[in-house]
mmCIF file of C-alpha atoms in Angstrom:
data_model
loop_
_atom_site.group_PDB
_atom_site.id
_atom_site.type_symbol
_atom_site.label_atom_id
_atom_site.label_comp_id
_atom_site.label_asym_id
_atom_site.label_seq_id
_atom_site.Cartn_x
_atom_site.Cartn_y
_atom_site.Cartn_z
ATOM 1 C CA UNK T 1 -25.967 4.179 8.826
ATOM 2 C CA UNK T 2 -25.239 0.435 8.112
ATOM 3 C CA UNK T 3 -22.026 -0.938 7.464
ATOM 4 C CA UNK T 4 -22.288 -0.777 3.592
ATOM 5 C CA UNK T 5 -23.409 2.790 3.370
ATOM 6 C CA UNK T 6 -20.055 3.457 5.907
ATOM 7 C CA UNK T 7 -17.901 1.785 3.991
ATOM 8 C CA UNK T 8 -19.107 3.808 0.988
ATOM 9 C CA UNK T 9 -18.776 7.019 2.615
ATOM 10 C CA UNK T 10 -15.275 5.766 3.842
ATOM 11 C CA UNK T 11 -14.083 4.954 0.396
ATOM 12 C CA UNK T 12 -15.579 8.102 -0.966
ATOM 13 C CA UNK T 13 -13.848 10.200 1.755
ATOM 14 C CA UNK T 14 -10.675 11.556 0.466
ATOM 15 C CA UNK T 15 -7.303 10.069 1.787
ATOM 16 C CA UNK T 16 -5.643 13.111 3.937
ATOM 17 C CA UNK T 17 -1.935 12.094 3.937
ATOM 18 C CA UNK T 18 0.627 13.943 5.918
ATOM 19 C CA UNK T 19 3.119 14.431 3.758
ATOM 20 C CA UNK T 20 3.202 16.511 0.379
ATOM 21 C CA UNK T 21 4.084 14.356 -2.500
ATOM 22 C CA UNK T 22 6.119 17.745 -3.659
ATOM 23 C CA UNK T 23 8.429 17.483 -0.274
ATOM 24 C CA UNK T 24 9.528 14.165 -1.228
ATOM 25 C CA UNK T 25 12.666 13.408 -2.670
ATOM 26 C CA UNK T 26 13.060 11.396 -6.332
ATOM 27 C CA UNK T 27 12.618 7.580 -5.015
ATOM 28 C CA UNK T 28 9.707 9.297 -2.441
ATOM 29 C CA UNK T 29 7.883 10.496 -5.596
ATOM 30 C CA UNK T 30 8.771 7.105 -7.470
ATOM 31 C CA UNK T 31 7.273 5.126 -4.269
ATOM 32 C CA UNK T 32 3.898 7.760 -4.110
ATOM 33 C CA UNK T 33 3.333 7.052 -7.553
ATOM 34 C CA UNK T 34 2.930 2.967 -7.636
ATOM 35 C CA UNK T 35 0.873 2.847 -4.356
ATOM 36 C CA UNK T 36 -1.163 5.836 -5.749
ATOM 37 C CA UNK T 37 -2.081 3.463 -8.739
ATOM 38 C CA UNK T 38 -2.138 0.288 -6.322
ATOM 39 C CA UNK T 39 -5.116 2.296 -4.693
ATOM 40 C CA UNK T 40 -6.707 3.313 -7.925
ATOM 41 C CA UNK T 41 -6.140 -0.568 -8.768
ATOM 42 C CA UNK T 42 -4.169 0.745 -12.150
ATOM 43 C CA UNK T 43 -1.998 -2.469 -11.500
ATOM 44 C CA UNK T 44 -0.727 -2.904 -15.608
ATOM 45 C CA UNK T 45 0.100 0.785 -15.121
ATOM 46 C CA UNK T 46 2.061 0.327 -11.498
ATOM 47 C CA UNK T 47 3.862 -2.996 -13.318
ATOM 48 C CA UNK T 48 5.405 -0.251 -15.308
ATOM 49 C CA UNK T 49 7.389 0.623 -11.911
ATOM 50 C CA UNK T 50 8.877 -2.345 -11.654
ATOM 51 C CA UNK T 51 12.152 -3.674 -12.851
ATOM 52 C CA UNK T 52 13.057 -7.233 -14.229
ATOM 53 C CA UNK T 53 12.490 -9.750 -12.034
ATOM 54 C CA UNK T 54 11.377 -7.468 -9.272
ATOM 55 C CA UNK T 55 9.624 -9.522 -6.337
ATOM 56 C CA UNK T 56 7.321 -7.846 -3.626
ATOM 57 C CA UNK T 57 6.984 -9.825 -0.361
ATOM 58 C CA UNK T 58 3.453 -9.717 1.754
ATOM 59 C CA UNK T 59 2.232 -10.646 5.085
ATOM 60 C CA UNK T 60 2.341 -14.385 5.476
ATOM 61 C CA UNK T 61 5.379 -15.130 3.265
ATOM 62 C CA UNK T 62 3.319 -14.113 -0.300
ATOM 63 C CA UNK T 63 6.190 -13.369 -2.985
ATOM 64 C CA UNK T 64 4.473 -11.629 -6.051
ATOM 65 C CA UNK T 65 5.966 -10.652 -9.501
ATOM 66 C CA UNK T 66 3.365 -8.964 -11.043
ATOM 67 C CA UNK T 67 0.979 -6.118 -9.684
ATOM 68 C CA UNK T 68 -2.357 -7.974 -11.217
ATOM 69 C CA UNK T 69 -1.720 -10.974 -9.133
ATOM 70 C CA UNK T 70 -3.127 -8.648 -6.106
ATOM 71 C CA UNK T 71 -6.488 -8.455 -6.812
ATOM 72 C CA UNK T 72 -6.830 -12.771 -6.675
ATOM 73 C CA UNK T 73 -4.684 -12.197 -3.095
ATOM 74 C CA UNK T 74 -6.899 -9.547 -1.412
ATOM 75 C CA UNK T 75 -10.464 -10.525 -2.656
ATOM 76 C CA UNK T 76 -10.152 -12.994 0.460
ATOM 77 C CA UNK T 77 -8.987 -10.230 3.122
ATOM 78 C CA UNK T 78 -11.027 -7.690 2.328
ATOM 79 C CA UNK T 79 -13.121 -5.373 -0.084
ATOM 80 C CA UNK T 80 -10.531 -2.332 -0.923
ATOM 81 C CA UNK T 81 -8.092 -0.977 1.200
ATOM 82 C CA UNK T 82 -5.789 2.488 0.785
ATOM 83 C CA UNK T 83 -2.161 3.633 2.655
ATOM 84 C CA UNK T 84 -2.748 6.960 4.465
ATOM 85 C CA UNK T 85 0.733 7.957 3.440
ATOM 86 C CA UNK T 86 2.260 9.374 7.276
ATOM 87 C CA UNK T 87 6.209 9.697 6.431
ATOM 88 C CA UNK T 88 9.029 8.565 3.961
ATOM 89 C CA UNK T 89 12.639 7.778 4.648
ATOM 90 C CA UNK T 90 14.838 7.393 1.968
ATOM 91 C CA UNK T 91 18.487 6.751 1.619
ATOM 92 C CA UNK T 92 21.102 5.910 -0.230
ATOM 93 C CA UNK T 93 22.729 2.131 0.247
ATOM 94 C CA UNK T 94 25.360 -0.157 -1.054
ATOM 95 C CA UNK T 95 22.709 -1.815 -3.480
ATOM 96 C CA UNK T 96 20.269 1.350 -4.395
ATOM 97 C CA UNK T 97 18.405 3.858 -3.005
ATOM 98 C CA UNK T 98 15.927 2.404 -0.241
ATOM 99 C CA UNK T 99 12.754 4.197 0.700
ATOM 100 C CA UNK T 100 10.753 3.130 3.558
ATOM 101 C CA UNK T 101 7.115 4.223 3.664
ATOM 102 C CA UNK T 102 4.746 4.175 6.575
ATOM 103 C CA UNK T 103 1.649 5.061 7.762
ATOM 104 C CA UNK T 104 -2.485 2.856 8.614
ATOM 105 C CA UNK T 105 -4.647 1.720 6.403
ATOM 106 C CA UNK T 106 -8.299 2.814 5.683
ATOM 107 C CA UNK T 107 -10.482 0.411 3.949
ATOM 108 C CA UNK T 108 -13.779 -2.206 4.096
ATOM 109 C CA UNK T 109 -13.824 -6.270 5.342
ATOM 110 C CA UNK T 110 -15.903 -8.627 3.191
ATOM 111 C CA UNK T 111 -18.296 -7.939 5.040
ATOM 112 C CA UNK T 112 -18.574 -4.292 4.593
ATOM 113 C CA UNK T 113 -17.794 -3.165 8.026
ATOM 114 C CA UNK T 114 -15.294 -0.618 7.600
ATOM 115 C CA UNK T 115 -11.543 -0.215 9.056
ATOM 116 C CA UNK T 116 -8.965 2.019 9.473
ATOM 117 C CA UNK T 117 -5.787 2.822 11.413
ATOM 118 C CA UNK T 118 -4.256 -0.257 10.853
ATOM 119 C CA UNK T 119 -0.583 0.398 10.924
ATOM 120 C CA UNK T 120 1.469 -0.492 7.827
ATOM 121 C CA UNK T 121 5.286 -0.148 6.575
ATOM 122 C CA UNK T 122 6.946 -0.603 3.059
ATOM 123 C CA UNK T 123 10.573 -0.700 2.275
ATOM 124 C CA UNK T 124 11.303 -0.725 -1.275
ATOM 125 C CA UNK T 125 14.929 -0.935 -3.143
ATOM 126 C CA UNK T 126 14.934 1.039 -6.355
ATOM 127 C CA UNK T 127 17.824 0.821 -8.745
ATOM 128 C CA UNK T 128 17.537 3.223 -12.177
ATOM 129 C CA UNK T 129 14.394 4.900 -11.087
ATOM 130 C CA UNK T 130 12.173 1.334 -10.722
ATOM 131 C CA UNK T 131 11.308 -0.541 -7.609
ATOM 132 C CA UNK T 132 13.659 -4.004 -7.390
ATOM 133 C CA UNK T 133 12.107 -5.095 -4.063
ATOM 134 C CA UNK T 134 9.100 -4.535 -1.908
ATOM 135 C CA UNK T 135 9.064 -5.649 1.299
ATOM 136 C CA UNK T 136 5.497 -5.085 3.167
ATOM 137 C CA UNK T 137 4.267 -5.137 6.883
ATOM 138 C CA UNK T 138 1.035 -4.630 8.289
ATOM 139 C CA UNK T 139 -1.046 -5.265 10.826
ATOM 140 C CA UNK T 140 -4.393 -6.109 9.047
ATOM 141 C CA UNK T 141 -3.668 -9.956 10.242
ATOM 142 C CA UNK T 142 -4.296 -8.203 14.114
ATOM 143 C CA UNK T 143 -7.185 -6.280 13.351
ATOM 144 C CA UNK T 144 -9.323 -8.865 11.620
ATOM 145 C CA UNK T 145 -8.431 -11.311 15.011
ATOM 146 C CA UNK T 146 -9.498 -8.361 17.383
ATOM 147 C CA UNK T 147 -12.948 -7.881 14.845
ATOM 148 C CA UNK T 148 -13.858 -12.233 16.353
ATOM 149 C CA UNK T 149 -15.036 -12.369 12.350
ATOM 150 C CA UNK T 150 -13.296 -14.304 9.989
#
């Protein structure tokens, strides 16, 4: 099989997470539902999750605003990517109710070769049920170097 026709296959493959979306609690479910719709790349639809002047921080210092500006970002990393969901904390603090999300990513280079268990983890602030801050950590940055591909 050549890398294309694996990186279809891995795409195609359905994401096992390891947690039920029905054991979460309300920010868990909030949280499951934009990066469901980041991986269906329903960004207008996940901007909906978003309050006012919400900012989401990437890798490499990257503020964004808006989910659409994502697809610009990522079409220089790699092809698609998608969060195997593995646990989510969530608790109550001074400022809103944080829920940190973590698990590896699954996905394809430019190049087509595929990828996955790349560890990743998201804290997000939510105040009235929609996401303030996102906060994002991965490791994609270390698996590309340890590929020797650009």
């Amino acid at each position: 099989m050549n890398a294309k026709d694996e990186s279809s296959a891995l795409r195609e493959r359905a994401v096992v997470h390891r947690v039920e979306r029905d054991a979460l609690g309300k920010g868990g479910r909030l949280v499951w539902d934009f990066l469901t719709l980041f991986a269906e790349r329903r960004y207008a639809e996940a901007n909906g999750y978003l309050a006012p002047g919400a900012q989401m921080l990437f890798p490499g210092g990257v503020v964004m605003t808006d989910c659409t500006e994502l697809p610009q970002r990522s079409a220089a990393l790699y092809r698609w990517v998608r969060k195997v969901f593995e646990r989510f904390d969530e608790y109550q603090a001074a400022d809103g109710l944080v829920v940190y999300n973590f698990g590896t990513l699954q996905g394809a280079w430019l190049d087509g070769e595929p990828f996955e268990g790349v560890r990743y983890i998201d804290r997000f602030l939510i105040r009235d049920a929609r996401i303030v801050d996102q906060k994002v950590w991965n490791d994609l940055c270390l698996a590309a170097a340890a590929r020797g591909k650009p």
